[in-house]
Short mmCIF file of N, CA, C and O in Angstrom, two decimals:
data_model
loop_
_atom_site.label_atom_id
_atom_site.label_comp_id
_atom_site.label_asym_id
_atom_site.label_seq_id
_atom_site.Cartn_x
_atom_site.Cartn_y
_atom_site.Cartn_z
N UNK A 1 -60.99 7.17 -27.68
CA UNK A 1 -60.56 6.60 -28.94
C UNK A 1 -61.70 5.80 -29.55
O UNK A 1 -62.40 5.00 -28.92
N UNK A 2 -61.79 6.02 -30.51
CA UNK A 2 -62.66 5.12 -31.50
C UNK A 2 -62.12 3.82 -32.16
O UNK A 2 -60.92 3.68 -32.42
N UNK A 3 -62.90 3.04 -32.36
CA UNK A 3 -62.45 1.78 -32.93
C UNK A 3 -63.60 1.56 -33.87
O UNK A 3 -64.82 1.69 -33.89
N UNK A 4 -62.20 0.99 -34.96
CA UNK A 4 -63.03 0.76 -36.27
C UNK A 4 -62.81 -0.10 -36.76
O UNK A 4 -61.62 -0.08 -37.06
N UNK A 5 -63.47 -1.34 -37.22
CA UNK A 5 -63.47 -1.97 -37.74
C UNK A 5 -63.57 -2.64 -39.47
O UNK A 5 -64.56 -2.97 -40.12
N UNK A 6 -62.83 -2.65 -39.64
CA UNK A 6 -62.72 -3.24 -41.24
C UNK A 6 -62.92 -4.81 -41.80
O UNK A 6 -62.16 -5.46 -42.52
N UNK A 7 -63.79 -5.07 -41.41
CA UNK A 7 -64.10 -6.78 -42.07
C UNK A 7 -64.18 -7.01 -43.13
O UNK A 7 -63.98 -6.15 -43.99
N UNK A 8 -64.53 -8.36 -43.44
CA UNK A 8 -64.59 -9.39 -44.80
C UNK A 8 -63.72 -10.31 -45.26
O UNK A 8 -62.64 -10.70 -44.80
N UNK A 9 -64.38 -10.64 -46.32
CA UNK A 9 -63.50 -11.71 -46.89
C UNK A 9 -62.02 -11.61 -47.28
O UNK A 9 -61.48 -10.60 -47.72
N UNK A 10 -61.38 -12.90 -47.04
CA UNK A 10 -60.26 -12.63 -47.61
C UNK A 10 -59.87 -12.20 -48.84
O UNK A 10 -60.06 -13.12 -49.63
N UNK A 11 -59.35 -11.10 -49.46
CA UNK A 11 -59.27 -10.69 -50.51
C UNK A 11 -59.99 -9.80 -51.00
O UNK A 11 -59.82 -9.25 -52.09
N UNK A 12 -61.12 -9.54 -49.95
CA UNK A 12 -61.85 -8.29 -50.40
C UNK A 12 -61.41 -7.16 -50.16
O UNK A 12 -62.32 -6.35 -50.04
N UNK A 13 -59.91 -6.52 -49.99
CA UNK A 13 -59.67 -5.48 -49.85
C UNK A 13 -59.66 -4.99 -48.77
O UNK A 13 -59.96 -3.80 -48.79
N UNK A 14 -59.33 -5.64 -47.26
CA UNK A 14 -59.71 -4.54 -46.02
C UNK A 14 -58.35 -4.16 -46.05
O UNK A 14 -58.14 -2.97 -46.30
N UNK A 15 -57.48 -4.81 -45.87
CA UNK A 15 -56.42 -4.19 -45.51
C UNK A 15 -55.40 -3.34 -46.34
O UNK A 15 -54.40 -2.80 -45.87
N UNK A 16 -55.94 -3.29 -48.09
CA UNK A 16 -55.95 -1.99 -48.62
C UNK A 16 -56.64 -0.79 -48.58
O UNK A 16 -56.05 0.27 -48.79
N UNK A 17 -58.23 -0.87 -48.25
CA UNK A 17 -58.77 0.57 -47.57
C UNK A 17 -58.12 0.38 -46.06
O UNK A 17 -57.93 1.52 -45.65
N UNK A 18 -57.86 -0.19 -45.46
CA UNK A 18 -57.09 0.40 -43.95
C UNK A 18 -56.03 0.93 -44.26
O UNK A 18 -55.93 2.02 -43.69
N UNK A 19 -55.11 0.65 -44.94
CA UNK A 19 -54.02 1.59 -45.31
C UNK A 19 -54.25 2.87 -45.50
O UNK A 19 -53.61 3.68 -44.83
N UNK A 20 -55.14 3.29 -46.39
CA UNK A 20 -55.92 4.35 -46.79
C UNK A 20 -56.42 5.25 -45.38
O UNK A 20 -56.10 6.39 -45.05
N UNK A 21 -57.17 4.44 -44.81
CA UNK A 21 -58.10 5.01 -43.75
C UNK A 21 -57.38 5.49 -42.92
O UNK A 21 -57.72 6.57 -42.42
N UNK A 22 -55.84 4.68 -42.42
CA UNK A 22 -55.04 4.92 -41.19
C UNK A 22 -54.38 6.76 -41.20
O UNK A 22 -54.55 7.80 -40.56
N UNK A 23 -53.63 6.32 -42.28
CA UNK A 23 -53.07 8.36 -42.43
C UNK A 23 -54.26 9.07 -42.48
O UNK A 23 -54.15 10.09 -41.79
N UNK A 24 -55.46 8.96 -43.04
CA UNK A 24 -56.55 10.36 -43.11
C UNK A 24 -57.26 10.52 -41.37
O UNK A 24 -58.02 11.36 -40.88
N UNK A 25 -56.81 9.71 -41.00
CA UNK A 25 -57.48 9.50 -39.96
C UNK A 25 -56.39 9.91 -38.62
O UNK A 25 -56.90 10.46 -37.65
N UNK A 26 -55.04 9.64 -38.60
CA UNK A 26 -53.68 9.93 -38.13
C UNK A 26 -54.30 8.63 -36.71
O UNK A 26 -54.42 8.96 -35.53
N UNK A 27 -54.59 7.24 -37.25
CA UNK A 27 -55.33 6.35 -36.98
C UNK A 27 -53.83 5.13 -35.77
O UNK A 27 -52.61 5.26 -35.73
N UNK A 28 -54.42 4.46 -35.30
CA UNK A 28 -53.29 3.42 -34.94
C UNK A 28 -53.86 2.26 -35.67
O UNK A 28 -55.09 2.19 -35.63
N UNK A 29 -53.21 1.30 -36.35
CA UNK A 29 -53.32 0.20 -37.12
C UNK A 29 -53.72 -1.08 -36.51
O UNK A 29 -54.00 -0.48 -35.47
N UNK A 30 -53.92 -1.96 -36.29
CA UNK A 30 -53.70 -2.92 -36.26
C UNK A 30 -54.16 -4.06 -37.11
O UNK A 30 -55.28 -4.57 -37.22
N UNK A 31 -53.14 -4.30 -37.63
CA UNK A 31 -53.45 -5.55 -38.83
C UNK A 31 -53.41 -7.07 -38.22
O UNK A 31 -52.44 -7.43 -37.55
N UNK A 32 -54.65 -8.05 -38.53
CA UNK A 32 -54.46 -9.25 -38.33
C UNK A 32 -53.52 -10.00 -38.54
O UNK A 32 -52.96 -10.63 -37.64
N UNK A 33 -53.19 -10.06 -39.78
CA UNK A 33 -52.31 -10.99 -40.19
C UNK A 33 -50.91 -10.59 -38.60
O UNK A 33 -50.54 -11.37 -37.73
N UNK A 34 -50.59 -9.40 -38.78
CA UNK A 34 -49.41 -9.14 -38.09
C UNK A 34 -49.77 -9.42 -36.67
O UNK A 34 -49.03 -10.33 -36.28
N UNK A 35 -50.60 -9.03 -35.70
CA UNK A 35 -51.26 -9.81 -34.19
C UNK A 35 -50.81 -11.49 -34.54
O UNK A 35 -49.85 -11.87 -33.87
N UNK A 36 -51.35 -12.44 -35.44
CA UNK A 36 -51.47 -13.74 -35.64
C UNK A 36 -49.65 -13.95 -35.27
O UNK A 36 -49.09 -14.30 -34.24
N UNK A 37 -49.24 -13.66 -36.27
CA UNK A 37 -47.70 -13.75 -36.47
C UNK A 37 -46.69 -13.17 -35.37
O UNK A 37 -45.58 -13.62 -35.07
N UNK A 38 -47.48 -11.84 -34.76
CA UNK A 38 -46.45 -12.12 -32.88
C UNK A 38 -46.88 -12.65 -32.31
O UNK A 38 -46.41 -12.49 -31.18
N UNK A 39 -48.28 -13.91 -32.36
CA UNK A 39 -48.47 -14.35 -31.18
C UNK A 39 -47.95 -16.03 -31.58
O UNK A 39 -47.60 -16.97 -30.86
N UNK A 40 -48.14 -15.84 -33.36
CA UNK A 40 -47.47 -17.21 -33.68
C UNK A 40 -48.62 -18.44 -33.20
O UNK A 40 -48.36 -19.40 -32.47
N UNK A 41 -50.11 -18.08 -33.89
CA UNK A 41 -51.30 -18.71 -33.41
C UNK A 41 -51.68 -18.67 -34.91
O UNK A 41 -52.13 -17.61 -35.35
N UNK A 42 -51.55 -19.76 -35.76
CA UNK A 42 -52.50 -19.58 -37.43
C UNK A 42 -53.28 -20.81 -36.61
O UNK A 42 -52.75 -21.85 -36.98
N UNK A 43 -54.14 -21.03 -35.81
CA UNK A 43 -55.46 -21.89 -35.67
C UNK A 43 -56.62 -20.79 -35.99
O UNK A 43 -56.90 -19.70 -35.50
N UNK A 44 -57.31 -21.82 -37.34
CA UNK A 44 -58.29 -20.78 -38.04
C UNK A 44 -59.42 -21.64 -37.58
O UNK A 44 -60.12 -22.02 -38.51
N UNK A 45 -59.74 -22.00 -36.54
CA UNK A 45 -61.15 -22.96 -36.29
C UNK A 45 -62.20 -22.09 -35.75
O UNK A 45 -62.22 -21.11 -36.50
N UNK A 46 -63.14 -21.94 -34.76
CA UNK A 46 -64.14 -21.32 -34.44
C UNK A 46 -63.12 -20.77 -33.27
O UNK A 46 -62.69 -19.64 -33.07
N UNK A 47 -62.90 -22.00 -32.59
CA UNK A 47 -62.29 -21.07 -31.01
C UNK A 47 -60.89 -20.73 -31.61
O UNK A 47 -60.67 -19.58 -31.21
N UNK A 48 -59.85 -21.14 -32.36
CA UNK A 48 -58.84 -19.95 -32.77
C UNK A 48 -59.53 -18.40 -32.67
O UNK A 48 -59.43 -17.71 -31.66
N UNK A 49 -60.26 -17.97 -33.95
CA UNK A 49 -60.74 -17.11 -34.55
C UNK A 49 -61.75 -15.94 -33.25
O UNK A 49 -61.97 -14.73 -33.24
N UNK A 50 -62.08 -16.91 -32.43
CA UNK A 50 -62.70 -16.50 -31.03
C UNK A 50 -61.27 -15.38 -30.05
O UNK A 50 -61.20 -14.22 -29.65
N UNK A 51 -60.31 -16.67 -30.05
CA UNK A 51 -59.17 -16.09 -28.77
C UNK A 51 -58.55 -15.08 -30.04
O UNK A 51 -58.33 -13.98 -29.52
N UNK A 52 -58.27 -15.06 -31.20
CA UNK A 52 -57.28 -14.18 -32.33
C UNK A 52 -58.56 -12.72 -32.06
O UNK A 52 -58.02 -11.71 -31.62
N UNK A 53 -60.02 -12.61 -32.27
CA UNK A 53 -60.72 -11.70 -31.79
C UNK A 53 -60.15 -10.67 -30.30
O UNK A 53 -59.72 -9.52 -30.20
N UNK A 54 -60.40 -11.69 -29.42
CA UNK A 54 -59.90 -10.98 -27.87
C UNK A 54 -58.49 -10.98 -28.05
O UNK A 54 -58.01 -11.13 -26.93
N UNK A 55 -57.72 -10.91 -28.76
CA UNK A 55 -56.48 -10.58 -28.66
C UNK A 55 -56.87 -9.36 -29.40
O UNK A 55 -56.58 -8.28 -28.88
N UNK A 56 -57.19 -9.37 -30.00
CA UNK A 56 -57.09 -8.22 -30.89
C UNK A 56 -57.85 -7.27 -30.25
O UNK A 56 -57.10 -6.30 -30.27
N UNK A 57 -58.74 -6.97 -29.76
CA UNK A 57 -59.61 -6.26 -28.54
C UNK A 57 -59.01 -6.00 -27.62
O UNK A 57 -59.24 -4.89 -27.14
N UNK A 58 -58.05 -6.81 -26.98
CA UNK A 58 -57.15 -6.86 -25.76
C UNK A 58 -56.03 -5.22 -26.11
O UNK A 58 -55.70 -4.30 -25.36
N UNK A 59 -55.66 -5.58 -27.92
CA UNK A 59 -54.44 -4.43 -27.91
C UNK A 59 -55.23 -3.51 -28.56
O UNK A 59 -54.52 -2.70 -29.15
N UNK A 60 -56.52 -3.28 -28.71
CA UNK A 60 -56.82 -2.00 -29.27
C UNK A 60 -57.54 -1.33 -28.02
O UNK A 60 -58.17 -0.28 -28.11
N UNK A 61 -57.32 -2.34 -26.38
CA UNK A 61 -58.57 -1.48 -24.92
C UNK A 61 -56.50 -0.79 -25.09
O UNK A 61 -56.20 0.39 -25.29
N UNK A 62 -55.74 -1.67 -24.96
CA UNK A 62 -54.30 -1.19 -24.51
C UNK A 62 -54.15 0.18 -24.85
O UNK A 62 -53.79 1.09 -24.11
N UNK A 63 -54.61 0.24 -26.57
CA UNK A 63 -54.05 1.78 -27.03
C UNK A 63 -55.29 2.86 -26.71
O UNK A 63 -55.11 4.06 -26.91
N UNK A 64 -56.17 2.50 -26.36
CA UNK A 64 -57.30 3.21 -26.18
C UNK A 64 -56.94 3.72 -24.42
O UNK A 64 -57.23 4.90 -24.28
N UNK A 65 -56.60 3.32 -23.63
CA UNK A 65 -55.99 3.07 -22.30
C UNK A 65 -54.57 4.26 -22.74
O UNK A 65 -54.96 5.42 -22.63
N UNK A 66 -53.79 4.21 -22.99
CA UNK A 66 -52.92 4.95 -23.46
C UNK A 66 -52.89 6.69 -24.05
O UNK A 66 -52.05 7.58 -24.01
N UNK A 67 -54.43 6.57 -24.63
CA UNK A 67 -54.80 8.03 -24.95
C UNK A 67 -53.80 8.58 -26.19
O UNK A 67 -53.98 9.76 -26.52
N UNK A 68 -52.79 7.84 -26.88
CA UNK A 68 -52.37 8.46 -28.10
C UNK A 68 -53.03 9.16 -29.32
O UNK A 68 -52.83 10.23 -29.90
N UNK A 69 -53.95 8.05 -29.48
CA UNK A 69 -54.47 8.29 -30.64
C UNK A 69 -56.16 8.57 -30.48
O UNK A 69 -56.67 8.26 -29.40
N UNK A 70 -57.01 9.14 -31.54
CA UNK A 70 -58.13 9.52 -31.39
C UNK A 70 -58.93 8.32 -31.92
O UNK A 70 -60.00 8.04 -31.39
N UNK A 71 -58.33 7.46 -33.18
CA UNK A 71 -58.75 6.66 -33.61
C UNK A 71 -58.13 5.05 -33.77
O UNK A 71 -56.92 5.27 -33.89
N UNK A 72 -58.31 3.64 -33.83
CA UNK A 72 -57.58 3.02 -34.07
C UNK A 72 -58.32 1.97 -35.43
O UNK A 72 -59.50 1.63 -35.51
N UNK A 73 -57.73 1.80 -35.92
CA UNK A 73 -58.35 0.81 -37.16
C UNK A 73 -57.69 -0.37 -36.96
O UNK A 73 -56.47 -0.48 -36.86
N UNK A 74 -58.72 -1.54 -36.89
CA UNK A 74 -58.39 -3.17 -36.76
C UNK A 74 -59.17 -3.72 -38.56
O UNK A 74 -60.29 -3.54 -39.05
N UNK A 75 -58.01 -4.36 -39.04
CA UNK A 75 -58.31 -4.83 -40.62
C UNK A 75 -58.42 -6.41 -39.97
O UNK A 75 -57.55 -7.06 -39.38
N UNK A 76 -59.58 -6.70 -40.24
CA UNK A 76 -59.16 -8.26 -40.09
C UNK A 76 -60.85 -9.27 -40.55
O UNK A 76 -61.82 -8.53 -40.71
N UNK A 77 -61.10 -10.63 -40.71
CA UNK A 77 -62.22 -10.63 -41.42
C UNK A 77 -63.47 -11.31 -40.31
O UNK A 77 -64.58 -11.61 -40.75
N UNK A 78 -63.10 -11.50 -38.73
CA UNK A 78 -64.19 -11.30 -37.86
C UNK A 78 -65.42 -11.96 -38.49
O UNK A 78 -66.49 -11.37 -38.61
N UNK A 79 -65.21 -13.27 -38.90
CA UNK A 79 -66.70 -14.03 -39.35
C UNK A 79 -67.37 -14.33 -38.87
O UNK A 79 -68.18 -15.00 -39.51
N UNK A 80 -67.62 -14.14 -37.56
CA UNK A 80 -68.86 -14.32 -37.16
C UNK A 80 -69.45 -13.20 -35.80
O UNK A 80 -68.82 -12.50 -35.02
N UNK A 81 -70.38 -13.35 -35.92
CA UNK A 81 -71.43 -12.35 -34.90
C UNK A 81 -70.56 -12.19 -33.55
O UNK A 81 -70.22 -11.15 -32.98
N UNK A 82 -70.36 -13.22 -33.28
CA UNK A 82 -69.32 -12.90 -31.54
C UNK A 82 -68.39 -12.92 -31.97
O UNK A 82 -67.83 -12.77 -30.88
N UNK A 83 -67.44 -12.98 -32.75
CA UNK A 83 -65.84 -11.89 -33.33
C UNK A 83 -66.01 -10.65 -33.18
O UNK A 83 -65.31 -9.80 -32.63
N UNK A 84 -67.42 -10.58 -33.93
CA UNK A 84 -67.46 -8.97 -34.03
C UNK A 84 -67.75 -8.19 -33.06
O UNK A 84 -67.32 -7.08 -32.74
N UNK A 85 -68.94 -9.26 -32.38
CA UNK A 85 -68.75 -8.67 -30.63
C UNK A 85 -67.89 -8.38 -29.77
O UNK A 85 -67.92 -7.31 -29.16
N UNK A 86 -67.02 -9.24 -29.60
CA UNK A 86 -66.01 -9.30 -28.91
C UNK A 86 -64.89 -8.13 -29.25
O UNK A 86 -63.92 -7.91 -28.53
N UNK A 87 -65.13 -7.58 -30.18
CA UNK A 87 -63.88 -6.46 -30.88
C UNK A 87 -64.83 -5.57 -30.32
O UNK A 87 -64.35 -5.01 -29.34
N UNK A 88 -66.00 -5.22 -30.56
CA UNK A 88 -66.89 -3.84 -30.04
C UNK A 88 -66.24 -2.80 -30.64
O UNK A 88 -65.64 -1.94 -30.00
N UNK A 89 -66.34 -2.85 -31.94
CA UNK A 89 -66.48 -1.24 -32.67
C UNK A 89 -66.87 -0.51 -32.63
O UNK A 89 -68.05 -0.84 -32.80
N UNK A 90 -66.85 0.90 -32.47
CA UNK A 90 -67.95 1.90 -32.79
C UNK A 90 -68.29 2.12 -34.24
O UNK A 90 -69.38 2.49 -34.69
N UNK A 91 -66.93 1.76 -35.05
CA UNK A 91 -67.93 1.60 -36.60
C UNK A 91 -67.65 0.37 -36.97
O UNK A 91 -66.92 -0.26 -36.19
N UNK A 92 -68.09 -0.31 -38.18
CA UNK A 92 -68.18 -1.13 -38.49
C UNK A 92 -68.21 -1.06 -40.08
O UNK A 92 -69.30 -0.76 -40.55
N UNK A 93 -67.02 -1.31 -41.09
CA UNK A 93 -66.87 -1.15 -42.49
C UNK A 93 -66.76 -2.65 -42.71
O UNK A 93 -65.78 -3.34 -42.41
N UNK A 94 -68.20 -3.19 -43.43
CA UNK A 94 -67.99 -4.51 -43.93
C UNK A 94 -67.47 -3.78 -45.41
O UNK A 94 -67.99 -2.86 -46.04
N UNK A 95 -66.05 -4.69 -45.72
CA UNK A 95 -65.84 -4.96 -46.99
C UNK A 95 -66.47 -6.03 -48.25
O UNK A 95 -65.87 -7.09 -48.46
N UNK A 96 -67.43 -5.75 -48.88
CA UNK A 96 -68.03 -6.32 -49.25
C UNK A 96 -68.05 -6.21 -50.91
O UNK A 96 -69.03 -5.82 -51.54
N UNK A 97 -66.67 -6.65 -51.54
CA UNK A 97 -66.63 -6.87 -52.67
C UNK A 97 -66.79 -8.08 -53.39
O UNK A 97 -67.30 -8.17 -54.50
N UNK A 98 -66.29 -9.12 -52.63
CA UNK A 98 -66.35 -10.59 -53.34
C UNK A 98 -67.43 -11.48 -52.47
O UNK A 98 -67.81 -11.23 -51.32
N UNK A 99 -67.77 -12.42 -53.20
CA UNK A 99 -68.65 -13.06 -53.05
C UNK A 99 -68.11 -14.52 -52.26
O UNK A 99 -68.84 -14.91 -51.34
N UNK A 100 -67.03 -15.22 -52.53
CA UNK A 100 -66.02 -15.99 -52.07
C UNK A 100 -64.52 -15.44 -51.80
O UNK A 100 -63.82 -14.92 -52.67
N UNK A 101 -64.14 -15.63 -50.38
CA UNK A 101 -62.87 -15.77 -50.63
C UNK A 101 -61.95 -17.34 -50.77
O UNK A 101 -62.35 -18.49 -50.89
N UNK A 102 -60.38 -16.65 -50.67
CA UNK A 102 -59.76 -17.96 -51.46
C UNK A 102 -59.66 -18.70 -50.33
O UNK A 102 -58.53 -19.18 -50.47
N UNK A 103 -60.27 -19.31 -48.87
CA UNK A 103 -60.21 -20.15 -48.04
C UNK A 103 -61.54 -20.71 -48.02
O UNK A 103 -62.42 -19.88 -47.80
N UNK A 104 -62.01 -22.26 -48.24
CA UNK A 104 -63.05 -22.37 -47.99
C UNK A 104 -63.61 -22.63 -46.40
O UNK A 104 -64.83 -22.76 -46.29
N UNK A 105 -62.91 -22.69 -45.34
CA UNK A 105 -63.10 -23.01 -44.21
C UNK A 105 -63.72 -21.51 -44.04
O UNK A 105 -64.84 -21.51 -43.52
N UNK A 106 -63.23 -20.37 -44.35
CA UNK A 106 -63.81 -19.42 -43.55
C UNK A 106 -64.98 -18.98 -44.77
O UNK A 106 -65.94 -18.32 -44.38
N UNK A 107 -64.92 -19.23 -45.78
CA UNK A 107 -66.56 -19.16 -46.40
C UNK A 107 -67.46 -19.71 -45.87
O UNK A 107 -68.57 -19.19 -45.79
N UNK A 108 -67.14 -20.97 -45.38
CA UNK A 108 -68.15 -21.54 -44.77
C UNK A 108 -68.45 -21.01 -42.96
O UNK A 108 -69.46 -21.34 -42.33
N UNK A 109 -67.75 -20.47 -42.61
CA UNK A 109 -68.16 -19.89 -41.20
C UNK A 109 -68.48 -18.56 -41.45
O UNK A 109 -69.37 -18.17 -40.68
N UNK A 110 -68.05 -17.62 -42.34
CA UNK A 110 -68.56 -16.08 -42.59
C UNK A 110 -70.22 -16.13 -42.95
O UNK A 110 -70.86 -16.72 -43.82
N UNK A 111 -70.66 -15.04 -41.62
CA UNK A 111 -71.46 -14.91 -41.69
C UNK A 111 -71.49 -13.46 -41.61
O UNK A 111 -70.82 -12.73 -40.88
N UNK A 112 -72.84 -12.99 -42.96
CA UNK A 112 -72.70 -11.54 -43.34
C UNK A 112 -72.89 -11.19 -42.30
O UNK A 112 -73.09 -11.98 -41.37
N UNK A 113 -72.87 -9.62 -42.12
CA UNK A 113 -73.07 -8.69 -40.85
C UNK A 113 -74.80 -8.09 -40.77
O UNK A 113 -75.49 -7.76 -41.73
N UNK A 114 -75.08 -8.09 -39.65
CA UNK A 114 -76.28 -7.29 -39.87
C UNK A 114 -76.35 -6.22 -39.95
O UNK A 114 -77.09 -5.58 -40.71
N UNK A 115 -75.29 -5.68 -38.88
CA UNK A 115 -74.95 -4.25 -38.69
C UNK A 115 -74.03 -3.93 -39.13
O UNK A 115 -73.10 -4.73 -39.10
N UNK A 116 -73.82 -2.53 -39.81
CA UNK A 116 -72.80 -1.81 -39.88
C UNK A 116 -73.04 -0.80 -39.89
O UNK A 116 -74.18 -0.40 -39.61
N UNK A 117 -71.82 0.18 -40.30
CA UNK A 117 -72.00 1.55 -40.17
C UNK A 117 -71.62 1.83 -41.66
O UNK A 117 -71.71 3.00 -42.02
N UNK A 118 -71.16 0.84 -42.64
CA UNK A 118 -70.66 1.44 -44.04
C UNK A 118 -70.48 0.05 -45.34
O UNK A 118 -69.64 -0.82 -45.09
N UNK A 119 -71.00 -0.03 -46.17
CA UNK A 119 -70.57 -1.10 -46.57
C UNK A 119 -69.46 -0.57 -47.90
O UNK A 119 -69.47 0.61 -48.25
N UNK A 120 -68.95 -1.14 -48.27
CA UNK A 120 -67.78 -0.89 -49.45
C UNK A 120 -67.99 -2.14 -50.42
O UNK A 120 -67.69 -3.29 -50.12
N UNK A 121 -68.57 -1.71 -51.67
CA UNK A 121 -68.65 -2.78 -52.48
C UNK A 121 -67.78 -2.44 -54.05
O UNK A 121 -68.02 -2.84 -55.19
N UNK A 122 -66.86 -1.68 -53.59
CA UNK A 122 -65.79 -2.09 -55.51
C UNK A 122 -64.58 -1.64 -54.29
O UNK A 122 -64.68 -1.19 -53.15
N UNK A 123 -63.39 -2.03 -55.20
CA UNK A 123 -62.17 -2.19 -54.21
C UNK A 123 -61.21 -0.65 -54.71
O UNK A 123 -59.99 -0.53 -54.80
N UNK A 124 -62.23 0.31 -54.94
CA UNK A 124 -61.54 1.73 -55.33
C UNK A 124 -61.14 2.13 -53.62
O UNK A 124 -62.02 2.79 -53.09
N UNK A 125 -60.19 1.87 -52.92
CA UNK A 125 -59.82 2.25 -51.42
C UNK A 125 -60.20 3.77 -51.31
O UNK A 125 -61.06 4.29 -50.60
N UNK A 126 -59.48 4.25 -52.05
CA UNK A 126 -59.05 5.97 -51.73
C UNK A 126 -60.14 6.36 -52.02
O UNK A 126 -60.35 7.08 -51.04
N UNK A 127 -61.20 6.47 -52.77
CA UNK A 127 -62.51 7.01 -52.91
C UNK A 127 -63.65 6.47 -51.68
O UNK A 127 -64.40 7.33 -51.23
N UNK A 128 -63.77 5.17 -51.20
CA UNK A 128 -64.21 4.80 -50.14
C UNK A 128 -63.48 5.50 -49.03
O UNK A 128 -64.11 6.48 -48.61
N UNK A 129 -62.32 5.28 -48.42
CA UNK A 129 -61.63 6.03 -47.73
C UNK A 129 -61.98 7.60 -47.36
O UNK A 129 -62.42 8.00 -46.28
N UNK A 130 -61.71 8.29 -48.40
CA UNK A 130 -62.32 9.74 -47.96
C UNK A 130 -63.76 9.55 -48.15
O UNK A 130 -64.29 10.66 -48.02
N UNK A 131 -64.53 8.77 -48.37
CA UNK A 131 -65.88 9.05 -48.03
C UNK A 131 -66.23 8.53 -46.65
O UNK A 131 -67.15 9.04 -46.02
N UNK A 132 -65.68 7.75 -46.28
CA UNK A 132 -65.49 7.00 -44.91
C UNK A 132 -65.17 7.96 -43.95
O UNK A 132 -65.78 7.88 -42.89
N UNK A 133 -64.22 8.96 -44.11
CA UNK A 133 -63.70 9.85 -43.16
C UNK A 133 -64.09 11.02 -43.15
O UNK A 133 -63.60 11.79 -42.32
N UNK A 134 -65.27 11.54 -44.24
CA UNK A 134 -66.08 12.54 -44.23
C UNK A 134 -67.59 12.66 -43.39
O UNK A 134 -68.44 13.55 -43.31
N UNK A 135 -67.48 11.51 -42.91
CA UNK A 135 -68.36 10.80 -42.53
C UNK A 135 -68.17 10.46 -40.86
O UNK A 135 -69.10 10.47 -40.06
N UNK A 136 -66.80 10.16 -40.55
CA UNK A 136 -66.67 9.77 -38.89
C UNK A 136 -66.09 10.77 -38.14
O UNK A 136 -66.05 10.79 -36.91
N UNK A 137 -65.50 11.86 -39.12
CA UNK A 137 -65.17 13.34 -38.38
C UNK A 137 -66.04 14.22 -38.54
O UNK A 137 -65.88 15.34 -38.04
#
């Protein structure tokens, strides 16, 4: 299974191209917001954002361990260098439309990516999307 990652800012659109990405892909989801909310953890500090990472790594080794799916997509905004480590993508889609999002705590800890495998800069999903998936199949 592959794991893919969808970062950025809040409001930059990941978790409308993951919507997108998940059916072309016949993908397993996992959305942040929804991990946060079953574990019932909104601590947005460095070490929140650290343990909300390995949780989220934790259920995408689970489905990868499982063998359902070929692909899984994690939407979530992974601000810093060891978030992103700690998830270990094989791709990496920084969403990169806005310049601020609407939290300033995590503007001030987002730090751009060095690496990726795709950047997305206007919030057209479905045109990024199939170019995204012309691309990892």
């Amino acid at each position: 299974m592959k794991k893919i990652l969808v970062m950025g800012l809040p409001g930059s659109g990941k978790t409308t191209l993951a919507s997108k990405l998940v059916p072309l892909l016949k993908a397993k989801w996992v959305n942040n917001d929804e991990v946060r909310k079953a574990a019932n953890d909104w601590d947005f500090s460095e070490e929140g954002r650290i343990r909300q990472a390995k949780r989220v790594a934790d259920i995408a080794e689970k489905f990868k361990k499982e063998g359902h799916y070929d692909y899984l997509v994690a939407d979530y905004i992974c601000p810093t260098p060891q978030t992103r480590k700690l998830f270990n993508a094989d791709y990496v889609i920084w969403v990169n439309t806005i310049k601020k999002g609407r939290f300033d705590d995590t503007n001030k800890m987002f730090v751009k990516p060095e690496k990726f495998d795709f950047e997305v800069t206007t919030q057209d999903a479905e045109l990024w999307a199939s170019k995204i998936v012309k691309k990892i199949k």
